[in-house]
C-alpha positions in Angstrom: 16.8 -7.1 -5.2 15.9 -6.3 -1.6 14.4 -8.8 0.7 12.3 -7.9 3.7 12.0 -10.7 6.3 9.7 -10.4 9.2 9.5 -12.6 12.3 6.9 -11.8 14.9 4.4 -9.0 15.4 4.4 -5.3 15.6 4.1 -4.5 19.3 4.5 -0.8 19.1 3.5 1.8 16.6 7.0 3.1 16.2 8.2 -0.3 15.0 5.7 -0.2 12.1 6.6 3.4 11.3 10.3 2.4 11.2 9.6 -0.4 8.7 7.4 1.8 6.5 10.1 4.5 6.5 12.6 2.1 4.9 10.3 1.0 2.1 10.1 2.7 -1.2 7.8 2.5 -4.3 4.9 1.1 -2.3 2.3 3.3 -4.0 1.2 5.3 -1.0 -0.4 8.7 -1.4 1.2 10.1 1.8 3.8 9.1 4.4 2.3 6.9 7.0 -0.5 5.5 4.8 0.6 1.9 5.4 0.6 2.4 9.1 -2.7 4.2 9.0 -4.3 1.3 7.0 -2.9 -1.3 9.3 -4.2 0.5 12.4 -7.6 1.1 10.7 -8.1 -2.6 10.1 -6.5 -3.9 13.3 -9.2 -6.5 13.7 -8.3 -8.3 10.5 -6.3 -11.5 10.8 -2.6 -10.9 10.5 -3.0 -7.2 10.7 -0.2 -6.7 13.3 2.5 -8.8 11.6 4.2 -9.4 8.3 1.2 -10.9 6.7 -0.9 -7.8 7.3 2.0 -5.6 6.1 2.2 -7.6 2.9 -1.5 -7.5 2.3 -1.6 -3.8 2.9 1.2 -3.1 0.4 -0.5 -5.4 -2.2 -3.7 -3.5 -1.7 -2.0 -0.2 -2.3 -0.4 -1.5 -5.4 -3.7 -2.8 -6.7 -5.3 0.6 -6.0 -2.4 2.3 -7.9 -2.9 -0.1 -10.9 -6.7 0.5 -10.9 -6.2 4.3 -10.9 -3.7 4.0 -13.8 -6.3 1.9 -15.8 -9.0 4.5 -15.1 -6.7 7.3 -16.1 -5.7 5.7 -19.4 -9.4 4.9 -20.2 -10.4 8.5 -19.4 -7.5 9.8 -21.6 -8.6 7.5 -24.5 -12.2 8.6 -24.2 -11.1 12.3 -24.2 -9.0 11.8 -27.3 -11.8 9.9 -29.1 -14.2 12.7 -28.4 -11.9 15.2 -30.0 -11.9 13.3 -33.3 
């Protein structure tokens, strides 16, 4: 188990990129997506600290799960149409 503890805010872009580069299995589609999403929604509460980072990662995991569900439903529909 790895634990990530954050205290304070991201003051510089390179700090956020550094943290993102040390995370794995966060369901991003490309390197820098977490940073991009946090910058895109900079006006949201907590967007420049650990809360925003956690919310962004959770959002990416939910997107990944949603895409897996859609994929499995599409696969089941395709197999049913072959029968």
